[in-house]
PDB file of C-alpha atoms in Angstrom:
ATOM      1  CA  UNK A   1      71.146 114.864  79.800  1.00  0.00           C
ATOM      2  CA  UNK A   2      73.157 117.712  81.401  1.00  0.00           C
ATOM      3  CA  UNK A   3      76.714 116.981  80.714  1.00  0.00           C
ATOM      4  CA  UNK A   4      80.081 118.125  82.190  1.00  0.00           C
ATOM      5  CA  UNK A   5      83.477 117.552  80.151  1.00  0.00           C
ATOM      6  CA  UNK A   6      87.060 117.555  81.570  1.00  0.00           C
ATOM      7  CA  UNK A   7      89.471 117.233  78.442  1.00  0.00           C
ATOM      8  CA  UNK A   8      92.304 118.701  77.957  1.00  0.00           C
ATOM      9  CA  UNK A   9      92.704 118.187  74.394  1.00  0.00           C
ATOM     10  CA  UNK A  10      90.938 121.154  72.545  1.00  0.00           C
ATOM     11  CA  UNK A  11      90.217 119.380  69.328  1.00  0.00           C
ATOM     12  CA  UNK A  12      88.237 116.586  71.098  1.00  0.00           C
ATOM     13  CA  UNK A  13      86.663 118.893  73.110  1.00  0.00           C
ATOM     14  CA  UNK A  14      84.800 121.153  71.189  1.00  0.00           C
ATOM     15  CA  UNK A  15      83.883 117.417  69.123  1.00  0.00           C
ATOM     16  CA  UNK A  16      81.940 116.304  71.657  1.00  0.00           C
ATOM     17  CA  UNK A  17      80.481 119.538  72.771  1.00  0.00           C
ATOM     18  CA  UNK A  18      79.210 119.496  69.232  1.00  0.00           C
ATOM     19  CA  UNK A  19      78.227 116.006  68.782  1.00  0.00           C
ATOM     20  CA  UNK A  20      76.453 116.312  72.220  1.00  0.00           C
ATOM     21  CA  UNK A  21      74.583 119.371  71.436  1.00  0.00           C
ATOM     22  CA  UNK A  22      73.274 117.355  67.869  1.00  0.00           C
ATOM     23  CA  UNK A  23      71.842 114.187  69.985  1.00  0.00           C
ATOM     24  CA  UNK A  24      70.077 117.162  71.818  1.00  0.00           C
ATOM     25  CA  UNK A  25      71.944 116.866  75.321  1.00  0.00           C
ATOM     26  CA  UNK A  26      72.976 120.073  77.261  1.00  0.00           C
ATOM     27  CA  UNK A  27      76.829 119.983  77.692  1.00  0.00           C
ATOM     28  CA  UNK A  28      76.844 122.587  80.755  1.00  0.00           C
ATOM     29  CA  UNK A  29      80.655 122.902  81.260  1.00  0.00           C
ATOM     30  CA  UNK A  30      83.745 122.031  79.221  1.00  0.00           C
ATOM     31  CA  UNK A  31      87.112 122.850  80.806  1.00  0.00           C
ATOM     32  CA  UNK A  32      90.487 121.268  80.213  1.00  0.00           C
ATOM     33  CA  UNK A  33      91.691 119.941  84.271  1.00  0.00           C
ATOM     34  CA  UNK A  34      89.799 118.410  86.772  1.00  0.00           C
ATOM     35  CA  UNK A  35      90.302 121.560  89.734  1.00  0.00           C
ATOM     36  CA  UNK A  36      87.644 123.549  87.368  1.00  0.00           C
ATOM     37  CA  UNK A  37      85.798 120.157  86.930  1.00  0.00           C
ATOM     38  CA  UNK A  38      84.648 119.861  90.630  1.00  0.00           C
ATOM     39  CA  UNK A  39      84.456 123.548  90.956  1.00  0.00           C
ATOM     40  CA  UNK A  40      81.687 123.276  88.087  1.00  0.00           C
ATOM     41  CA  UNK A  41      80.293 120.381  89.892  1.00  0.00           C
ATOM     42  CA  UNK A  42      79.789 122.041  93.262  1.00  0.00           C
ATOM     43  CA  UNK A  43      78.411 124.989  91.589  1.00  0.00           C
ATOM     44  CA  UNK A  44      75.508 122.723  89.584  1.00  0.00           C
ATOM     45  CA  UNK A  45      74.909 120.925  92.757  1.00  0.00           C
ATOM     46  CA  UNK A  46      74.465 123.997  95.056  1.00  0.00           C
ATOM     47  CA  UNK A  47      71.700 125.258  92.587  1.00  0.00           C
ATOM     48  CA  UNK A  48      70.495 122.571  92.878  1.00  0.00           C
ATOM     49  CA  UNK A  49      70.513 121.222  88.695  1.00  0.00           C
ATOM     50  CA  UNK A  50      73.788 118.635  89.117  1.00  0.00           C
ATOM     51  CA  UNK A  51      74.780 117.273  86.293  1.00  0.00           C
ATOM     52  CA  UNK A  52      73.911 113.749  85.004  1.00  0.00           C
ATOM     53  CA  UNK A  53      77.285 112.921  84.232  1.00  0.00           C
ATOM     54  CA  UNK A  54      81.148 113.974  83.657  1.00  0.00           C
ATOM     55  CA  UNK A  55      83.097 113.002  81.013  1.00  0.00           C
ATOM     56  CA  UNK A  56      86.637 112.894  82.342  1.00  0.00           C
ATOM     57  CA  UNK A  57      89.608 112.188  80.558  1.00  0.00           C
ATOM     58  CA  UNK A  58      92.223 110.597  82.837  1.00  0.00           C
ATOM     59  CA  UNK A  59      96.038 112.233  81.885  1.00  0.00           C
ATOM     60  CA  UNK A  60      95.187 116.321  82.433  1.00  0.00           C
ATOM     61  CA  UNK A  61      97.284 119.155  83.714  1.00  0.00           C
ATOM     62  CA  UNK A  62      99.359 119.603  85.317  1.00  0.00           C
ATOM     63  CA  UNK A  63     101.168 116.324  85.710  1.00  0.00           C
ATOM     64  CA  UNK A  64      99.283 114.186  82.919  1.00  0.00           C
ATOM     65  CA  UNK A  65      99.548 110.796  84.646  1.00  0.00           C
ATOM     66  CA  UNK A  66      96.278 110.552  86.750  1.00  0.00           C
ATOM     67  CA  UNK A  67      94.609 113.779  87.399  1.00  0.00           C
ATOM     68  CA  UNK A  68      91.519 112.495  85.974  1.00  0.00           C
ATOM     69  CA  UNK A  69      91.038 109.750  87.738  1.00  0.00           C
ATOM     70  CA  UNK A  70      91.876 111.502  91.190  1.00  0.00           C
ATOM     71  CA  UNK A  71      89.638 114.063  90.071  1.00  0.00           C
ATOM     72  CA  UNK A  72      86.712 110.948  89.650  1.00  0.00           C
ATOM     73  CA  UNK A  73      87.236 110.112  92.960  1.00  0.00           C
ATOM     74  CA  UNK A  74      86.692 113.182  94.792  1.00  0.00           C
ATOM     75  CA  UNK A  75      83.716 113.816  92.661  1.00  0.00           C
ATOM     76  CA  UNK A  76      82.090 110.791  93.524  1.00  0.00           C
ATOM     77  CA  UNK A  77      83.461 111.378  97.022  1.00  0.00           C
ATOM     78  CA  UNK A  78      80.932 114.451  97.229  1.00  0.00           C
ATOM     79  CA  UNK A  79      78.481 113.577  95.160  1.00  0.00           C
ATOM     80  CA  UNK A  80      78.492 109.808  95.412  1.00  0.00           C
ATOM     81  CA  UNK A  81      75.154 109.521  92.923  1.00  0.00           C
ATOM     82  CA  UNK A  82      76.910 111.644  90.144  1.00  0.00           C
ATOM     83  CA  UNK A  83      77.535 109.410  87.010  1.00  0.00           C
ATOM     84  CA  UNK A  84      81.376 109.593  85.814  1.00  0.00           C
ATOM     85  CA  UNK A  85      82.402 108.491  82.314  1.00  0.00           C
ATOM     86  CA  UNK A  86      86.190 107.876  82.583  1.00  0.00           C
ATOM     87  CA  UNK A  87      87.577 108.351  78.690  1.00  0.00           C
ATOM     88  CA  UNK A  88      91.229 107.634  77.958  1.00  0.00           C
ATOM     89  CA  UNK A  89      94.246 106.392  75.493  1.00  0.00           C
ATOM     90  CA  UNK A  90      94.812 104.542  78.837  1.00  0.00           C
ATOM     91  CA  UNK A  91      93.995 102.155  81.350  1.00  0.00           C
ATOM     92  CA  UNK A  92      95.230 102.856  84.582  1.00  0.00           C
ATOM     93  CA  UNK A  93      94.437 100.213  87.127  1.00  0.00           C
ATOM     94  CA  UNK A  94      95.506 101.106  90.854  1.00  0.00           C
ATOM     95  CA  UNK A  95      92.787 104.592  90.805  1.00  0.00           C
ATOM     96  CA  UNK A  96      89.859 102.481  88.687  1.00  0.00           C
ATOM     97  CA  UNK A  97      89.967  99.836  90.936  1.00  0.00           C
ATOM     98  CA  UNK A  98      89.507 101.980  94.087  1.00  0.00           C
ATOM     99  CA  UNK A  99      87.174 103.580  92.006  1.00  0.00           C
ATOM    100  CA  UNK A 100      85.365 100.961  91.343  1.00  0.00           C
ATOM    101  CA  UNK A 101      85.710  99.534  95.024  1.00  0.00           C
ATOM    102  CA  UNK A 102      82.735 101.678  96.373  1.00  0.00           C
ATOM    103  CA  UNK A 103      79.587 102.182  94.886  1.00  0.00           C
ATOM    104  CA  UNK A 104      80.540 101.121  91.093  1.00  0.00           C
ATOM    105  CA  UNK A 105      76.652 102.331  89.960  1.00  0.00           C
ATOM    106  CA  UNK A 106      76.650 105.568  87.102  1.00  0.00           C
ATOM    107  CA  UNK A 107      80.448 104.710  86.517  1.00  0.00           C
ATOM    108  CA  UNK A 108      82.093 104.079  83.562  1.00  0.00           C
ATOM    109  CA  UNK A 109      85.657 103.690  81.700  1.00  0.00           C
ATOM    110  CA  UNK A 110      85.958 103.737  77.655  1.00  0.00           C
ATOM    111  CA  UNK A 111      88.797 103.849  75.808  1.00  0.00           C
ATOM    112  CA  UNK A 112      88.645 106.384  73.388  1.00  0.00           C
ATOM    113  CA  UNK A 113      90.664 104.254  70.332  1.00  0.00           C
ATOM    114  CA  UNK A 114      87.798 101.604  70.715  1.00  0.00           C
ATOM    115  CA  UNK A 115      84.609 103.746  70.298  1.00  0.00           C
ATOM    116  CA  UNK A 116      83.692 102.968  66.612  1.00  0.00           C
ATOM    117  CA  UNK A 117      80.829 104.685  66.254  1.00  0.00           C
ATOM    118  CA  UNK A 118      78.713 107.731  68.064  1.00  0.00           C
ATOM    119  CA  UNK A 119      75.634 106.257  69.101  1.00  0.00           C
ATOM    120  CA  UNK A 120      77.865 103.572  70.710  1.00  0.00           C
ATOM    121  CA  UNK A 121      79.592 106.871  73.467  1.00  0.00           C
ATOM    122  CA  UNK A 122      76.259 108.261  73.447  1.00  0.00           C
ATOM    123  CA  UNK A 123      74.583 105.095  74.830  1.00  0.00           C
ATOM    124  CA  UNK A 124      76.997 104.805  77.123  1.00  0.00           C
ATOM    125  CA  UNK A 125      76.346 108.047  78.759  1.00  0.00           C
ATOM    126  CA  UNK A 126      72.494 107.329  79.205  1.00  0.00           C
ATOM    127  CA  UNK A 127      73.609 103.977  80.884  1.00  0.00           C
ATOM    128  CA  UNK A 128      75.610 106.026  83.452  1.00  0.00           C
ATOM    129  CA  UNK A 129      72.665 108.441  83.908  1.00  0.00           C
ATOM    130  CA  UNK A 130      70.510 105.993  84.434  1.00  0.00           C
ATOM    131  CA  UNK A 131      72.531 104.050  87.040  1.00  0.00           C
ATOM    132  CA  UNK A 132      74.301 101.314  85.194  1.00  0.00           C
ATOM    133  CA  UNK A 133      78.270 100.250  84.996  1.00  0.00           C
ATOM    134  CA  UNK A 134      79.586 100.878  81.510  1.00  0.00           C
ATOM    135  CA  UNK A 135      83.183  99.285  80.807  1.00  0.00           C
ATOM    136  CA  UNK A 136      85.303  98.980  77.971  1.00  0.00           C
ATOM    137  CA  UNK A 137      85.672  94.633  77.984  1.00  0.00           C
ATOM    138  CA  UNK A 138      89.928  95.870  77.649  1.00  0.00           C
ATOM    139  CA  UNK A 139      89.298  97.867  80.549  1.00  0.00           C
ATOM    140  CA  UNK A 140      88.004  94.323  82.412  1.00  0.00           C
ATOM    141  CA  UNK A 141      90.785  92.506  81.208  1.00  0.00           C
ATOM    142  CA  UNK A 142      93.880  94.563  82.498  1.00  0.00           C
ATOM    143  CA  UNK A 143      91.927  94.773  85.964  1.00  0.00           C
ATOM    144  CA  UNK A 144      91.042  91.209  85.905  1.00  0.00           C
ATOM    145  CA  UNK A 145      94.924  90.745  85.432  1.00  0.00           C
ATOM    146  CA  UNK A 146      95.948  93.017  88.219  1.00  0.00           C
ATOM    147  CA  UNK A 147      93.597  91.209  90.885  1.00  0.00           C
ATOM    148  CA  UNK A 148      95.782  89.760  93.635  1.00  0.00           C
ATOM    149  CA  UNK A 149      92.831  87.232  94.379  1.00  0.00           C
ATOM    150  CA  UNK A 150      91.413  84.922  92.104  1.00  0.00           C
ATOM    151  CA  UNK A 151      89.888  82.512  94.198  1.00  0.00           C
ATOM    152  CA  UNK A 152      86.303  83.088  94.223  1.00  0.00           C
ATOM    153  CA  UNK A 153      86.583  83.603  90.263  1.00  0.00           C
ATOM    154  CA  UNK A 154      87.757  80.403  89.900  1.00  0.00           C
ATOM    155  CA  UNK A 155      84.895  78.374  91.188  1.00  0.00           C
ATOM    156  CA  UNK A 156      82.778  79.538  88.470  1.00  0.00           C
ATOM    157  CA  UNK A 157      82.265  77.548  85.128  1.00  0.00           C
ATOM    158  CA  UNK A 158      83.514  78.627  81.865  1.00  0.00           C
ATOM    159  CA  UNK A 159      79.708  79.991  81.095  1.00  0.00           C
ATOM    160  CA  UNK A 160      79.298  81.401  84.480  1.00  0.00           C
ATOM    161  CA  UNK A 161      82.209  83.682  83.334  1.00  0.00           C
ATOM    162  CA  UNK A 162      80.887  84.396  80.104  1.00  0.00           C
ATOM    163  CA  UNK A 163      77.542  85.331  81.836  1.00  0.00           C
ATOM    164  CA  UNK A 164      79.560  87.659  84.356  1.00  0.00           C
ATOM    165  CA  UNK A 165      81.696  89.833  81.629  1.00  0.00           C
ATOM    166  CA  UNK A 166      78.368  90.118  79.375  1.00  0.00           C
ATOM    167  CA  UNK A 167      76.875  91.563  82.675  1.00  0.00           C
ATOM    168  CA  UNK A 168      80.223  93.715  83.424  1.00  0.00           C
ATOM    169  CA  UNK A 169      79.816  95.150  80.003  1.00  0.00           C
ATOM    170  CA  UNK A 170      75.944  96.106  81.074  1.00  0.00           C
ATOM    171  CA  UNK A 171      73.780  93.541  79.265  1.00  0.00           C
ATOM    172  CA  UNK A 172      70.148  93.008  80.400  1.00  0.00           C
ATOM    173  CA  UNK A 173      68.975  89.458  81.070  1.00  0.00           C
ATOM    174  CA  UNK A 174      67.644  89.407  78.160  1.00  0.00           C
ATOM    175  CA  UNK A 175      70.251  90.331  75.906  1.00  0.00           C
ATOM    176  CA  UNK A 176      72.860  88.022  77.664  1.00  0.00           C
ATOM    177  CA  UNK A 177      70.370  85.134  76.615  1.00  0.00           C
ATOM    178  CA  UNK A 178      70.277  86.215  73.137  1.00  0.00           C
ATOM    179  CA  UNK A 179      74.114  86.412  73.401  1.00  0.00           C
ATOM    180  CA  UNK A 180      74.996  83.022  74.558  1.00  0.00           C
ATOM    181  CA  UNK A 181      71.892  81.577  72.986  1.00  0.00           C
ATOM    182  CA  UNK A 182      70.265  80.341  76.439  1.00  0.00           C
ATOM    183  CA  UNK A 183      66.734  80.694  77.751  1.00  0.00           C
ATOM    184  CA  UNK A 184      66.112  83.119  80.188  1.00  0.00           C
ATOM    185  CA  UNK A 185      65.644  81.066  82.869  1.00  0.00           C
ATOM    186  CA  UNK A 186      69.252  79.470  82.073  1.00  0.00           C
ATOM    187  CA  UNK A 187      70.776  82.790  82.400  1.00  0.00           C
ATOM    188  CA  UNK A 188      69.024  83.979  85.991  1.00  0.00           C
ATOM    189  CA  UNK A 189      69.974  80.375  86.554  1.00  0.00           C
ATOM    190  CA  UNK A 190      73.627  80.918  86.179  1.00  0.00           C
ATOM    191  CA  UNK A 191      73.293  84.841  87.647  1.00  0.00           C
ATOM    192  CA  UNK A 192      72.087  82.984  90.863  1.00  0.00           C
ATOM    193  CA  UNK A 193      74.949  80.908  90.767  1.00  0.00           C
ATOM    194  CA  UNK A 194      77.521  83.324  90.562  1.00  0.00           C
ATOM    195  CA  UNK A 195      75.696  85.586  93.549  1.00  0.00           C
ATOM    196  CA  UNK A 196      76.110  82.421  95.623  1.00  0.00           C
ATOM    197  CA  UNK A 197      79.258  81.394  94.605  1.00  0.00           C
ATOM    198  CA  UNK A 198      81.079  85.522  94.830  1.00  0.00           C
ATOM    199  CA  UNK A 199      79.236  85.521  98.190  1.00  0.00           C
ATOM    200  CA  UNK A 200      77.524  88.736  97.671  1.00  0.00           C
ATOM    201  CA  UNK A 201      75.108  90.105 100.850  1.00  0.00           C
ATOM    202  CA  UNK A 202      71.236  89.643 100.111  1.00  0.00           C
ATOM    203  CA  UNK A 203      70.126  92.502  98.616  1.00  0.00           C
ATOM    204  CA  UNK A 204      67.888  93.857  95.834  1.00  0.00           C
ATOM    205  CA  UNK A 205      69.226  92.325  92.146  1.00  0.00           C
ATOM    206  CA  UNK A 206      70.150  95.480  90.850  1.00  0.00           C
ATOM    207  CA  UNK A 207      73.245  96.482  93.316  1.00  0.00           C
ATOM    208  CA  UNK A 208      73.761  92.814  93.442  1.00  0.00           C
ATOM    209  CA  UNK A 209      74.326  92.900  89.700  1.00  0.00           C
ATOM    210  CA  UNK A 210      76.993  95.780  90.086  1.00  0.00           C
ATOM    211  CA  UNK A 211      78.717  93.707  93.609  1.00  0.00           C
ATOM    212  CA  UNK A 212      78.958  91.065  90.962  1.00  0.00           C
ATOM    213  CA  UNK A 213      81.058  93.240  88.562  1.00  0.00           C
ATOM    214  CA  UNK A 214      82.884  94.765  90.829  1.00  0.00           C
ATOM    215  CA  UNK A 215      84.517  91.352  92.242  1.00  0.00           C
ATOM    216  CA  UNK A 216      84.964  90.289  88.817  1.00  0.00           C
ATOM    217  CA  UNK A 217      86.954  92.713  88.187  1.00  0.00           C
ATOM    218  CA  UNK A 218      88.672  92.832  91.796  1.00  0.00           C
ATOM    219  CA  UNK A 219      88.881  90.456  94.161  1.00  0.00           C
ATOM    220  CA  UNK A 220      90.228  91.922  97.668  1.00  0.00           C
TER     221      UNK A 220
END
């Protein structure tokens, strides 16, 4: 993969520039604020070799409250197929949601006191590369708790759910049946359900997977 990095800690920087280069990715930029972050992007993409995903952390310079995740949204604003990897201390809510609002495909959020191990942060950029939604299940919970509509949520059953935040945290079919211990006709079973019953537009199941998510974790 060809990697960007926005983090403003040098310490952590230079550690995943290293790790990155030893799982034999290509970290093309590293800079510490999100203005040199898009200026990096728009650079890749006029030469036509974008990268495959940023790794932004959210609190930067100057202001260190949401630069990050302002700095997401503009990317994906120009570039709406460029994968974003939002990793933070922090969940902020009111910018991931809108985030997540448009085209939640090659997005993710991770925070970075819950990534045990390095193959773990590494998958999870190759899932964004390759198109899928990659949260942090904390990172579902504080959005499922700032929703200001629950109603659609709450016609589905208790497994229904459980189906929904295994496919929020990007499990295949097959490994939400292995999961729950269902066939895997029970699970597209209960994905069916929960198209029907979030009221999601006829499409093809992939971006219907990702509508699902996305009103799971915010209902507007």
């Amino acid at each position: 993969m060809r990697i960007a990095i926005a983090e403003d800690s040098a310490i952590l920087r230079d550690g995943l520039i290293a790790l990155l280069h030893r799982r034999g990715h290509d970290v093309v930029a590293a800079v510490d604020n999100g203005t040199e972050l898009l200026a990096v992007a728009g650079e890749q993409a006029d030469a036509g070799t974008p990268c495959d995903v940023a790794v932004i952390d959210i609190r930067m310079p100057p202001t260190f409250t949401d630069e990050g995740l302002r700095t997401a949204l503009e990317l994906r604003g120009r570039y709406p197929e460029h994968g974003v990897l939002l990793f933070s201390q922090y969940v902020e809510t009111r910018f991931a949601t809108e985030l997540l609002r448009g085209d939640a495909r090659a997005i993710g959020y991770l925070l970075k006191d819950r990534v045990a191990d390095v193959s773990e942060f590494v998958d999870a950029l190759e899932r964004i590369a390759a198109g899928q939604t990659v949260l942090d299940p904390e990172v579902i919970s504080q959005l499922l708790r700032s929703s200001p509509d629950r109603a659609a949520l709450d016609r589905l059953t208790p497994r229904e759910r459980e189906v929904l935040e295994l496919m929020a945290l990007g499990r295949t079919n097959s490994a939400i049946a292995k999961s729950l211990y269902l066939s895997a006709g029970a699970v597209e079973k209960n994905i069916s359900s929960i198209f029907g019953k979030l009221d999601l537009p006829s499409d093809d199941a992939a971006h219907r997977r990702v509508l699902a998510v996305v009103r799971y974790l915010q209902q507007a």
